[in-house]
Amino acid sequence: MPSSLVRGRYVIARVLDRDTAEIIEDGAVLQRDGTIVEVGRFAELSARHPGVEVVGDGRHVVLPGFVNAHHHVGLTPLQLGSPDMPLELWFGTRLAARSVDLRLDTLYSAFEMVESGITTVQHLQGRIPAPVDNIIRGATETLRAYQAIGMRVSYAYMLRDQNRLAYEADEAFLARLPRDLAAQLGPMIASQAIPLEDNFVLFEALREAFRDEPRVGIQLAPANLHWCSDAALERVRQACAQHGVPFHMHLLETQYQKAYAEKRAGIGAVRQLERAGLLGPHCTLGHGVWMSEEDIELVARTGTRVCHNCSSNLRLRSGVAALNAWEKRGVRVAIGIDEAGLNDDRDMLVEMRMVLRQHRVPGMDERDVPTPCQVLRMATEHGAGTTAFGDTIGRLGPGCAADMVLVDWDRLAFPYLDRDVGVVEAVVQRAKAEGVDTVMVQGEVIYAGRRFTRIDKEAALAELAALLARPLTPEEERRREVSRGVLPYLRDFYRDYLPDRPAAPFYVTSARQ
Ligand SMILES: [Zn+2]
């Protein structure tokens, strides 16, 4: 792969702390074979490297590519007929989702991600029908779609070995249903179940198949505490230690999950993970909305990471995460758009703005609320730390992968922007996807002048539309019926699930800390 010099009016190399970033005016990044060699002034680098292709004409802000640290599917649940509902009921509506071609589905959201500057996605996949060979095929198809567009992907198939319907054993929940409904639902659930050990067969098969692909990393994802038996958690611990890979796990997304953890072991969910030997910098907890103060201390002390899924928490009524308390304790927090953001798409610029704004608690102390630099670091370096690529992405420095996004400065600053507004603040507050001109991954421009360079987006979307224009199959109709039938039983199950006096979420009590 040839060298190139990526030029910007401003190059934001990395965020240094809550208030400062390393920014080079009239800067450039020299990359060779997909790896960054040098970052400096454009005039100096171009003089020393004449003849190297120049990307960008000096009117852009060049940033490290964004990392969407928590992603599941292409077409959004809403598009597929699941309205926003409390998470535990929403799971039931997801049974009705149509079957979508995995390649086209993956491309659909990959287009949205790249268009907003995301170069790396953490894809946590689930719900591919068993047996494991079929899941390997589906995972491979998904990964090949990212390769087709040129994105970097950190992939994990979600491990679930119990409690697939509600926060109790599948047989126990099925026993609550009328016999004919249970008879239909049982096989639907069983069709996704694979033996515990097959999850690791899958993991190793994908690692082997994509061993030589620099833009693909494979890791693990025990899906959530309620979905994993103790035996599964122990196998995850072993596999992480053996292969030196990180893992990503949903945890304490809702108050019901907090109650589940107490019922399961009489102690909180984070303590249970500590007891299982799972906490540490290789562990990322997705959501974490209902962590207690003690949990947050434990997470901070062990260097455990958290992924903040801000829009999702709002849409599924999970709650508001205690981001300001996490930040005060030095927890490294990533950003995940999860199923879809506020605009029902995967726009990292909008999600960053959500994170910046949602936690602006009343008061006058600037240390109590998120800063633009903090949010940018969440979307870059801290997101990177949750993936299989670690510190090789998420910042622009020698030795890092050449993953960059070029945002049009004139567009965000026109017709006027006060000179005292910082570059990071301007980008985080004002940049829109329409201003994302160019995206580079591993030194290759995959999006230029707002066009994908490798793939025909219009043709792919037309193919997707044509496939979904057909009527629902009898199987899809049946799933829809079953999903509707289960909903009242899910409501019943959770009606008295919470303790008599449920704890307030920590963000409420921590506003002044
Ligand atoms: Zn999720």
Coordinates of C-alpha atoms and ligand atoms in Angstrom, one line a residue:
M1 CA 0.0 0.0 0.0
P2 CA 1.5 3.4 -0.9
S3 CA 2.3 6.3 1.4
S4 CA 0.1 9.4 1.8
L5 CA 0.2 12.6 3.6
V6 CA -3.2 13.6 5.2
R7 CA -3.4 17.3 5.4
G8 CA -5.6 19.4 7.7
R9 CA -6.1 23.0 8.8
Y10 CA -6.1 21.4 12.2
V11 CA -4.9 17.9 13.1
I12 CA -6.3 16.7 16.4
A13 CA -3.7 14.0 17.2
R14 CA -5.2 12.9 20.5
V15 CA -6.9 14.2 23.6
L16 CA -4.6 14.7 26.5
D17 CA -7.0 15.4 29.4
R18 CA -10.5 16.8 30.1
D19 CA -9.6 20.2 28.7
T20 CA -6.8 19.8 26.2
A21 CA -6.0 18.1 23.0
E22 CA -2.8 17.8 21.0
I23 CA -3.6 19.9 17.9
I24 CA -1.3 20.8 15.1
E25 CA -2.3 23.8 13.0
D26 CA -1.6 23.4 9.2
G27 CA -0.7 19.9 10.2
A28 CA -0.4 16.6 8.4
V29 CA -0.1 12.9 9.1
L30 CA 2.3 10.7 7.1
Q31 CA 1.2 7.1 6.8
R32 CA 2.9 4.3 5.1
D33 CA 1.3 0.9 4.4
G34 CA -1.5 1.7 6.7
T35 CA 0.6 2.7 9.7
I36 CA 1.2 6.3 10.9
V37 CA 4.9 7.2 10.6
E38 CA 4.9 10.9 11.5
V39 CA 2.7 13.7 12.6
G40 CA 3.7 17.3 12.2
R41 CA 3.5 20.5 10.2
F42 CA 2.3 20.0 6.6
A43 CA 5.0 22.4 5.2
E44 CA 7.8 20.4 6.9
L45 CA 6.5 16.9 6.2
S46 CA 5.7 17.7 2.5
A47 CA 9.2 19.2 2.0
R48 CA 10.8 16.1 3.4
H49 CA 8.6 13.7 1.5
P50 CA 8.1 15.2 -1.9
G51 CA 6.0 13.2 -4.3
V52 CA 3.9 11.6 -1.7
E53 CA 0.2 11.7 -2.5
V54 CA -1.6 14.4 -0.4
V55 CA -5.1 13.7 1.0
G56 CA -7.1 16.8 1.9
D57 CA -6.6 20.4 0.7
G58 CA -5.9 22.0 4.1
R59 CA -9.5 23.1 4.9
H60 CA -10.3 20.1 7.1
V61 CA -10.1 19.1 10.7
V62 CA -8.3 15.7 10.7
L63 CA -9.2 13.5 13.7
P64 CA -8.7 9.9 14.7
G65 CA -11.5 7.8 13.3
F66 CA -14.4 7.3 15.8
V67 CA -15.0 4.0 17.5
N68 CA -18.6 2.8 17.9
A69 CA -18.0 0.5 20.9
H70 CA -21.3 -1.2 21.0
H71 CA -23.3 -2.2 18.0
H72 CA -25.6 -5.1 17.1
V73 CA -27.7 -4.9 13.9
G74 CA -28.2 -3.1 10.6
L75 CA -31.8 -2.2 10.1
T76 CA -32.9 -0.8 13.4
P77 CA -35.4 -2.6 15.6
L78 CA -37.9 0.2 15.0
Q79 CA -37.6 -0.3 11.2
L80 CA -38.3 -4.0 11.8
G81 CA -41.4 -3.2 13.9
S82 CA -40.1 -3.1 17.5
P83 CA -41.2 0.2 19.0
D84 CA -39.2 1.7 21.9
M85 CA -40.3 0.0 25.1
P86 CA -38.8 -0.9 28.5
L87 CA -35.9 -3.3 27.6
E88 CA -37.4 -6.4 29.2
L89 CA -40.6 -6.1 27.2
W90 CA -38.7 -5.0 24.1
F91 CA -36.8 -8.3 24.1
G92 CA -40.2 -9.9 23.5
T93 CA -40.9 -7.7 20.5
R94 CA -37.6 -8.6 18.9
L95 CA -38.8 -12.1 18.4
A96 CA -41.0 -10.7 15.6
A97 CA -38.1 -9.3 13.6
R98 CA -37.9 -10.2 9.9
S99 CA -35.1 -12.3 8.6
V100 CA -32.7 -9.9 6.8
D101 CA -29.8 -10.8 4.5
L102 CA -26.8 -10.4 6.8
R103 CA -24.5 -8.9 4.2
L104 CA -26.9 -6.1 3.2
D105 CA -28.0 -5.6 6.8
T106 CA -24.4 -5.1 7.9
L107 CA -23.7 -2.7 5.0
Y108 CA -26.8 -0.7 5.8
S109 CA -25.5 0.5 9.2
A110 CA -21.9 0.5 8.0
F111 CA -22.8 3.2 5.5
E112 CA -24.3 5.3 8.3
M113 CA -21.3 4.7 10.6
V114 CA -18.7 5.7 8.0
E115 CA -20.7 8.7 6.9
S116 CA -20.4 10.1 10.5
G117 CA -16.7 9.3 10.8
I118 CA -16.8 5.9 12.5
T119 CA -13.8 3.8 11.3
T120 CA -14.1 1.0 13.9
V121 CA -17.2 -0.8 15.1
Q122 CA -17.5 -3.3 18.0
H123 CA -20.0 -5.6 16.5
L124 CA -21.7 -7.8 19.2
Q125 CA -23.8 -10.2 17.1
G126 CA -26.6 -12.5 18.2
R127 CA -29.6 -14.4 17.2
I128 CA -28.2 -16.4 14.3
P129 CA -29.9 -19.8 14.1
A130 CA -28.0 -22.8 15.4
P131 CA -26.0 -25.1 14.8
V132 CA -22.6 -23.5 15.3
D133 CA -21.6 -24.1 11.7
N134 CA -24.5 -21.9 10.6
I135 CA -23.5 -19.2 13.1
I136 CA -19.9 -19.3 11.8
R137 CA -21.3 -18.8 8.2
G138 CA -23.4 -15.9 9.4
A139 CA -20.6 -14.3 11.3
T140 CA -18.3 -14.7 8.3
E141 CA -20.8 -13.1 6.0
T142 CA -21.1 -10.2 8.5
L143 CA -17.3 -9.7 8.7
R144 CA -17.0 -9.9 4.9
A145 CA -19.5 -7.1 4.6
Y146 CA -17.3 -4.8 6.7
Q147 CA -14.3 -5.9 4.6
A148 CA -16.2 -5.0 1.5
I149 CA -16.7 -1.5 2.7
G150 CA -13.3 -1.3 4.2
M151 CA -14.2 -0.6 7.9
R152 CA -12.3 -2.0 10.9
V153 CA -14.4 -4.4 13.0
S154 CA -13.9 -5.8 16.4
Y155 CA -16.3 -8.7 16.5
A156 CA -17.8 -10.9 19.2
Y157 CA -20.7 -13.3 19.1
M158 CA -22.8 -12.9 22.2
L159 CA -22.7 -15.9 24.5
R160 CA -26.1 -16.8 26.1
D161 CA -26.5 -20.1 27.8
Q162 CA -29.6 -19.5 29.9
N163 CA -32.7 -17.2 30.6
R164 CA -33.3 -16.3 27.0
L165 CA -36.9 -15.1 27.5
A166 CA -37.0 -13.5 30.9
Y167 CA -34.8 -13.4 34.1
E168 CA -35.5 -17.0 34.9
A169 CA -34.9 -20.4 33.3
D170 CA -36.5 -20.9 29.9
E171 CA -38.5 -23.9 31.1
A172 CA -39.9 -22.0 34.0
F173 CA -41.0 -19.1 31.9
L174 CA -42.5 -21.4 29.2
A175 CA -44.5 -23.1 32.0
R176 CA -46.3 -19.7 32.7
L177 CA -47.7 -19.6 29.1
P178 CA -50.7 -21.3 27.7
R179 CA -49.7 -24.7 26.2
D180 CA -50.1 -23.8 22.6
L181 CA -48.1 -20.6 22.9
A182 CA -45.3 -22.4 24.8
A183 CA -45.3 -25.1 22.1
Q184 CA -44.6 -22.4 19.5
L185 CA -42.2 -20.3 21.5
G186 CA -40.1 -23.2 22.9
P187 CA -38.7 -24.3 19.5
M188 CA -38.0 -20.7 18.5
I189 CA -35.8 -20.2 21.5
A190 CA -34.2 -23.6 21.1
S191 CA -33.3 -22.8 17.5
Q192 CA -30.8 -20.2 18.7
A193 CA -29.3 -22.3 21.5
I194 CA -25.9 -23.9 21.1
P195 CA -23.9 -25.9 23.6
L196 CA -21.6 -23.7 25.8
E197 CA -18.5 -25.2 24.3
D198 CA -19.6 -24.3 20.8
N199 CA -19.2 -20.6 21.6
F200 CA -15.5 -21.2 21.9
V201 CA -15.4 -23.3 18.8
L202 CA -16.9 -20.3 17.0
F203 CA -14.5 -17.9 18.6
E204 CA -11.5 -20.0 17.6
A205 CA -12.8 -20.7 14.1
L206 CA -13.2 -16.9 13.4
R207 CA -9.8 -16.1 14.9
E208 CA -8.2 -18.6 12.6
A209 CA -10.2 -17.6 9.5
F210 CA -9.4 -13.8 10.0
R211 CA -5.9 -14.2 11.4
D212 CA -4.2 -12.3 8.6
E213 CA -6.8 -9.6 8.2
P214 CA -5.5 -6.4 9.9
R215 CA -8.9 -4.8 10.0
V216 CA -10.7 -7.7 11.7
G217 CA -10.3 -8.5 15.4
I218 CA -12.2 -11.3 17.2
Q219 CA -13.0 -11.1 20.9
L220 CA -15.6 -12.4 23.4
A221 CA -19.0 -11.2 24.6
P222 CA -20.7 -13.0 27.5
A223 CA -24.0 -11.3 26.7
N224 CA -25.1 -10.2 30.2
L225 CA -25.1 -11.7 33.7
H226 CA -28.6 -13.2 33.5
W227 CA -27.7 -14.8 30.1
C228 CA -24.6 -16.6 31.5
S229 CA -24.3 -19.5 33.9
D230 CA -21.4 -19.6 36.3
A231 CA -19.9 -22.2 34.1
A232 CA -20.1 -19.9 31.1
L233 CA -18.4 -17.0 33.0
E234 CA -15.6 -19.3 34.1
R235 CA -15.0 -20.5 30.5
V236 CA -14.9 -16.8 29.3
R237 CA -12.3 -16.1 32.0
Q238 CA -10.2 -19.0 30.8
A239 CA -10.5 -18.1 27.1
C240 CA -9.6 -14.4 27.7
A241 CA -6.6 -15.5 29.7
Q242 CA -5.5 -18.1 27.2
H243 CA -5.9 -15.9 24.1
G244 CA -5.2 -12.5 25.6
V245 CA -8.4 -10.9 24.3
P246 CA -10.8 -8.5 25.9
F247 CA -14.5 -9.0 26.3
H248 CA -17.6 -6.8 26.3
M249 CA -20.6 -7.6 28.5
H250 CA -23.9 -5.8 29.0
L251 CA -24.4 -5.2 32.7
L252 CA -26.9 -3.4 35.0
E253 CA -28.7 -1.9 32.0
T254 CA -31.9 -1.6 33.9
Q255 CA -33.2 -1.7 37.5
Y256 CA -34.6 -5.2 36.7
Q257 CA -31.1 -6.4 36.0
K258 CA -30.0 -5.0 39.3
A259 CA -32.8 -6.9 41.1
Y260 CA -31.9 -10.0 39.1
A261 CA -28.3 -9.9 40.3
E262 CA -29.4 -9.7 43.9
K263 CA -31.8 -12.6 43.5
R264 CA -29.1 -14.7 41.8
A265 CA -26.3 -14.4 44.4
G266 CA -27.3 -12.0 47.2
I267 CA -24.7 -9.5 46.0
G268 CA -24.5 -6.9 43.2
A269 CA -23.6 -7.8 39.6
V270 CA -20.2 -6.1 39.6
R271 CA -19.2 -8.0 42.8
Q272 CA -20.2 -11.2 41.1
L273 CA -17.9 -10.5 38.2
E274 CA -15.1 -9.6 40.6
R275 CA -15.7 -13.0 42.3
A276 CA -15.6 -14.7 38.9
G277 CA -12.2 -13.1 38.2
L278 CA -13.5 -11.1 35.3
L279 CA -12.9 -7.5 36.2
G280 CA -9.9 -5.6 34.8
P281 CA -8.9 -3.4 31.8
H282 CA -9.7 -6.3 29.4
C283 CA -13.4 -6.1 30.6
T284 CA -15.9 -3.6 29.3
L285 CA -19.3 -3.3 30.9
G286 CA -22.0 -2.1 28.4
H287 CA -24.5 0.4 29.9
G288 CA -23.8 0.1 33.7
V289 CA -26.7 2.5 34.4
W290 CA -27.6 0.9 37.7
M291 CA -24.1 0.6 39.2
S292 CA -24.0 1.6 42.9
E293 CA -21.4 3.8 44.3
E294 CA -19.6 0.7 45.6
D295 CA -19.7 -0.8 42.1
I296 CA -18.2 2.3 40.6
E297 CA -15.4 2.3 43.1
L298 CA -14.7 -1.4 42.2
V299 CA -14.8 -0.7 38.5
A300 CA -12.4 2.3 39.0
R301 CA -10.0 0.3 41.2
T302 CA -9.7 -2.6 38.8
G303 CA -9.3 -0.5 35.7
T304 CA -12.5 -2.0 34.2
R305 CA -14.0 -0.1 31.3
V306 CA -17.5 1.0 30.7
C307 CA -19.4 1.6 27.4
H308 CA -21.9 4.4 27.7
N309 CA -25.0 3.8 25.4
C310 CA -26.7 7.1 26.0
S311 CA -29.4 7.1 23.3
S312 CA -30.3 3.5 24.0
N313 CA -30.7 4.1 27.7
L314 CA -33.2 6.8 26.9
R315 CA -35.1 5.0 24.2
L316 CA -35.6 1.7 26.3
R317 CA -36.3 3.6 29.5
S318 CA -33.2 2.1 31.2
G319 CA -32.2 5.3 33.0
V320 CA -29.5 7.9 33.0
A321 CA -25.9 6.7 33.5
A322 CA -23.7 8.3 36.2
L323 CA -21.2 9.5 33.7
N324 CA -20.0 12.4 35.8
A325 CA -19.3 10.1 38.8
W326 CA -17.4 7.6 36.5
E327 CA -15.3 10.5 35.1
K328 CA -14.5 11.8 38.6
R329 CA -13.2 8.4 39.6
G330 CA -11.1 8.0 36.4
V331 CA -13.1 5.3 34.8
R332 CA -12.3 5.0 31.1
V333 CA -15.6 5.2 29.2
A334 CA -16.4 4.5 25.6
I335 CA -19.4 5.4 23.5
G336 CA -21.8 2.9 22.0
I337 CA -24.7 3.8 19.7
D338 CA -26.1 0.3 20.5
E339 CA -29.1 -0.6 18.3
A340 CA -29.6 3.0 17.1
G341 CA -29.3 6.6 18.3
L342 CA -31.7 9.4 18.8
N343 CA -32.4 9.8 15.1
D344 CA -32.8 6.1 14.7
D345 CA -29.5 5.9 12.9
R346 CA -25.8 5.5 13.7
D347 CA -24.5 9.0 13.7
M348 CA -21.5 9.3 16.1
L349 CA -21.5 13.1 15.9
V350 CA -25.1 13.2 17.2
E351 CA -24.3 10.6 19.9
M352 CA -21.3 12.6 21.1
R353 CA -23.5 15.6 21.4
M354 CA -26.1 13.6 23.3
V355 CA -23.4 12.5 25.8
L356 CA -22.1 16.1 26.1
R357 CA -25.5 17.4 26.9
Q358 CA -27.3 14.8 28.8
H359 CA -25.1 15.0 31.8
R360 CA -25.1 18.8 32.2
V361 CA -26.4 18.7 35.8
P362 CA -27.4 22.0 37.4
G363 CA -24.7 23.9 39.1
M364 CA -21.7 26.2 38.3
D365 CA -18.7 24.0 38.7
E366 CA -17.3 23.0 35.3
R367 CA -15.7 19.9 36.8
D368 CA -19.1 18.4 37.3
V369 CA -20.1 18.1 33.7
P370 CA -18.7 16.5 30.5
T371 CA -16.3 18.5 28.4
P372 CA -15.9 18.4 24.6
C373 CA -12.4 16.9 25.0
Q374 CA -13.7 14.3 27.4
V375 CA -16.4 13.3 24.9
L376 CA -14.0 13.2 22.0
R377 CA -11.7 10.9 23.9
M378 CA -14.6 8.6 24.7
A379 CA -15.4 8.4 21.0
T380 CA -11.7 7.7 20.1
E381 CA -9.1 6.5 22.5
H382 CA -11.3 5.1 25.2
G383 CA -13.5 3.4 22.6
A384 CA -10.4 1.9 21.1
G385 CA -9.4 0.4 24.4
T386 CA -12.5 -1.7 24.5
T387 CA -11.8 -3.4 21.2
A388 CA -9.4 -6.1 20.0
F389 CA -7.2 -3.3 18.5
G390 CA -6.4 -1.6 21.9
D391 CA -4.1 1.4 21.7
T392 CA -3.1 0.8 18.0
I393 CA -6.2 2.9 17.1
G394 CA -8.0 5.9 18.5
R395 CA -5.2 8.5 18.2
L396 CA -2.9 9.8 15.6
G397 CA 0.7 9.0 16.5
P398 CA 3.7 7.0 15.1
G399 CA 2.9 3.3 15.1
C400 CA -0.8 3.7 15.2
A401 CA -3.1 2.5 12.4
A402 CA -3.9 5.2 9.9
D403 CA -7.6 5.5 10.6
M404 CA -8.7 9.1 10.1
V405 CA -11.7 11.3 9.4
L406 CA -11.6 14.6 7.6
V407 CA -14.3 17.1 8.7
D408 CA -14.9 20.2 6.6
W409 CA -13.9 23.1 8.9
D410 CA -15.5 25.8 6.6
R411 CA -18.8 24.0 6.8
L412 CA -18.9 24.0 10.6
A413 CA -17.4 27.5 11.0
F414 CA -19.3 29.3 8.1
P415 CA -20.4 32.0 8.0
Y416 CA -18.7 32.9 11.3
L417 CA -17.3 31.3 14.4
D418 CA -15.6 33.3 17.1
R419 CA -11.9 32.8 17.2
D420 CA -12.0 31.9 20.9
V421 CA -14.1 28.7 20.3
G422 CA -11.7 25.8 20.6
V423 CA -11.2 23.4 17.7
V424 CA -12.5 20.4 19.7
E425 CA -15.4 22.3 21.0
A426 CA -16.3 23.4 17.5
V427 CA -16.2 19.9 16.2
V428 CA -18.1 18.3 19.1
Q429 CA -20.7 21.0 19.2
R430 CA -21.2 21.8 15.5
A431 CA -19.9 19.1 13.1
K432 CA -22.6 17.2 11.1
A433 CA -22.3 14.1 9.0
E434 CA -22.7 16.3 5.9
G435 CA -19.3 17.8 6.9
V436 CA -17.6 14.4 6.9
D437 CA -15.7 14.5 3.6
T438 CA -13.2 11.8 3.7
V439 CA -12.7 8.6 5.8
M440 CA -9.5 6.6 5.8
V441 CA -9.0 3.2 7.3
Q442 CA -5.6 1.4 7.5
G443 CA -4.2 4.1 5.1
E444 CA -6.9 3.5 2.5
V445 CA -9.5 6.1 1.6
I446 CA -12.8 4.3 1.8
Y447 CA -15.0 7.4 1.6
A448 CA -14.1 10.5 -0.4
G449 CA -16.1 13.5 -1.3
R450 CA -19.0 11.8 0.6
R451 CA -18.9 8.8 -1.8
F452 CA -17.9 5.2 -0.9
T453 CA -14.9 4.3 -2.9
R454 CA -15.2 0.5 -2.8
I455 CA -18.9 -0.2 -2.9
D456 CA -22.1 1.1 -4.6
K457 CA -24.3 2.3 -1.8
E458 CA -27.3 3.0 -3.9
A459 CA -27.2 -0.4 -5.5
A460 CA -26.8 -2.2 -2.1
L461 CA -29.8 -0.3 -0.6
A462 CA -31.9 -0.9 -3.7
E463 CA -31.1 -4.6 -3.3
L464 CA -32.1 -4.5 0.4
A465 CA -35.3 -2.7 -0.4
A466 CA -36.2 -5.2 -3.1
L467 CA -35.6 -8.2 -0.8
L468 CA -37.8 -6.6 1.9
A469 CA -40.5 -5.6 -0.5
R470 CA -41.7 -9.2 -0.6
P471 CA -44.5 -10.2 1.7
L472 CA -43.8 -11.7 5.1
T473 CA -43.2 -15.4 4.9
P474 CA -45.5 -17.8 6.9
E475 CA -42.7 -18.3 9.4
E476 CA -42.3 -14.5 9.8
E477 CA -46.0 -14.1 10.3
R478 CA -46.0 -16.9 12.9
R479 CA -43.1 -15.2 14.8
R480 CA -45.1 -12.0 14.9
E481 CA -48.1 -13.8 16.4
V482 CA -46.0 -15.5 19.0
S483 CA -44.3 -12.2 19.9
R484 CA -47.6 -10.5 20.4
G485 CA -48.9 -13.4 22.5
V486 CA -45.9 -13.4 24.9
L487 CA -46.0 -9.7 25.7
P488 CA -48.7 -9.9 28.4
Y489 CA -46.8 -12.7 30.2
L490 CA -43.6 -10.7 30.2
R491 CA -45.5 -7.8 31.8
D492 CA -46.9 -10.2 34.4
F493 CA -43.5 -11.6 35.1
Y494 CA -41.9 -8.2 35.8
R495 CA -44.9 -6.7 37.6
D496 CA -43.7 -7.6 41.1
Y497 CA -40.1 -8.3 40.2
L498 CA -38.5 -5.2 41.9
P499 CA -37.9 -5.1 45.6
D500 CA -40.5 -3.2 47.6
R501 CA -38.3 -0.2 47.9
P502 CA -36.1 -0.2 44.8
A503 CA -32.9 1.9 45.0
A504 CA -32.7 5.2 43.2
P505 CA -30.2 5.2 40.4
F506 CA -26.9 6.4 41.5
Y507 CA -26.9 9.4 39.2
V508 CA -29.8 10.9 41.2
T509 CA -27.9 10.7 44.5
S510 CA -24.5 11.6 43.0
A511 CA -25.4 14.9 41.3
R512 CA -23.4 16.8 43.9
Q513 CA -20.4 14.4 44.1
Ligands
ZN1 ZN -26.5 -3.9 23.5

